[in-house]
XYZ file of C-alpha atoms in Angstrom:
64
model
C 82.124 86.939 103.834
C 82.135 89.337 106.723
C 78.523 91.005 107.404
C 77.439 93.926 110.228
C 74.230 94.694 110.980
C 73.368 98.523 112.064
C 70.375 99.652 112.679
C 69.032 97.245 111.061
C 71.068 97.000 108.321
C 73.889 94.164 107.297
C 76.578 94.926 104.809
C 79.335 92.918 103.075
C 82.296 94.787 105.099
C 84.779 92.999 102.773
C 85.096 95.751 100.214
C 86.147 98.249 103.188
C 88.826 95.635 104.304
C 90.728 96.568 101.215
C 90.607 100.157 100.965
C 91.638 99.339 104.808
C 94.765 97.257 103.940
C 95.694 100.147 101.347
C 95.143 102.652 103.865
C 97.821 101.251 106.150
C 100.163 99.801 103.828
C 100.573 103.317 102.360
C 101.541 104.132 105.663
C 99.915 107.603 104.554
C 97.289 108.131 107.207
C 97.435 106.890 110.959
C 95.221 104.120 111.112
C 92.580 106.111 114.780
C 91.258 108.137 111.411
C 90.185 105.579 109.254
C 86.602 106.213 110.803
C 86.414 109.572 109.885
C 88.174 108.495 106.356
C 85.525 105.966 105.845
C 82.111 108.417 106.417
C 83.728 111.241 104.190
C 84.810 109.203 101.018
C 82.656 105.626 101.653
C 79.619 107.262 101.610
C 79.092 105.532 105.502
C 77.258 106.728 108.956
C 79.011 107.713 111.438
C 78.193 104.298 113.451
C 78.811 102.450 110.339
C 82.373 103.442 109.758
C 83.272 103.569 113.169
C 81.021 98.934 113.065
C 83.649 98.615 110.188
C 87.123 99.612 111.694
C 86.241 98.375 114.682
C 85.303 94.590 112.409
C 88.577 95.289 110.307
C 91.288 95.647 113.924
C 89.402 92.510 114.865
C 90.818 90.656 112.129
C 94.521 90.599 112.858
C 93.158 89.352 116.326
C 92.174 85.826 114.115
C 95.311 86.094 112.824
C 97.646 86.476 115.270
């Protein structure tokens, strides 16, 4: 389970990773727009969305 802490709140980001994986696989969006999409569609603050996106991108470094 991946967790991040933003403004003192800790939350699980796995559900967001599934969404981001789906968006990436669809090819319908440039992934640099994903933080804004998360903010607008997943009820995250701008800071939370950026943190989720950064944690997601780090999963690619871990597997390569």
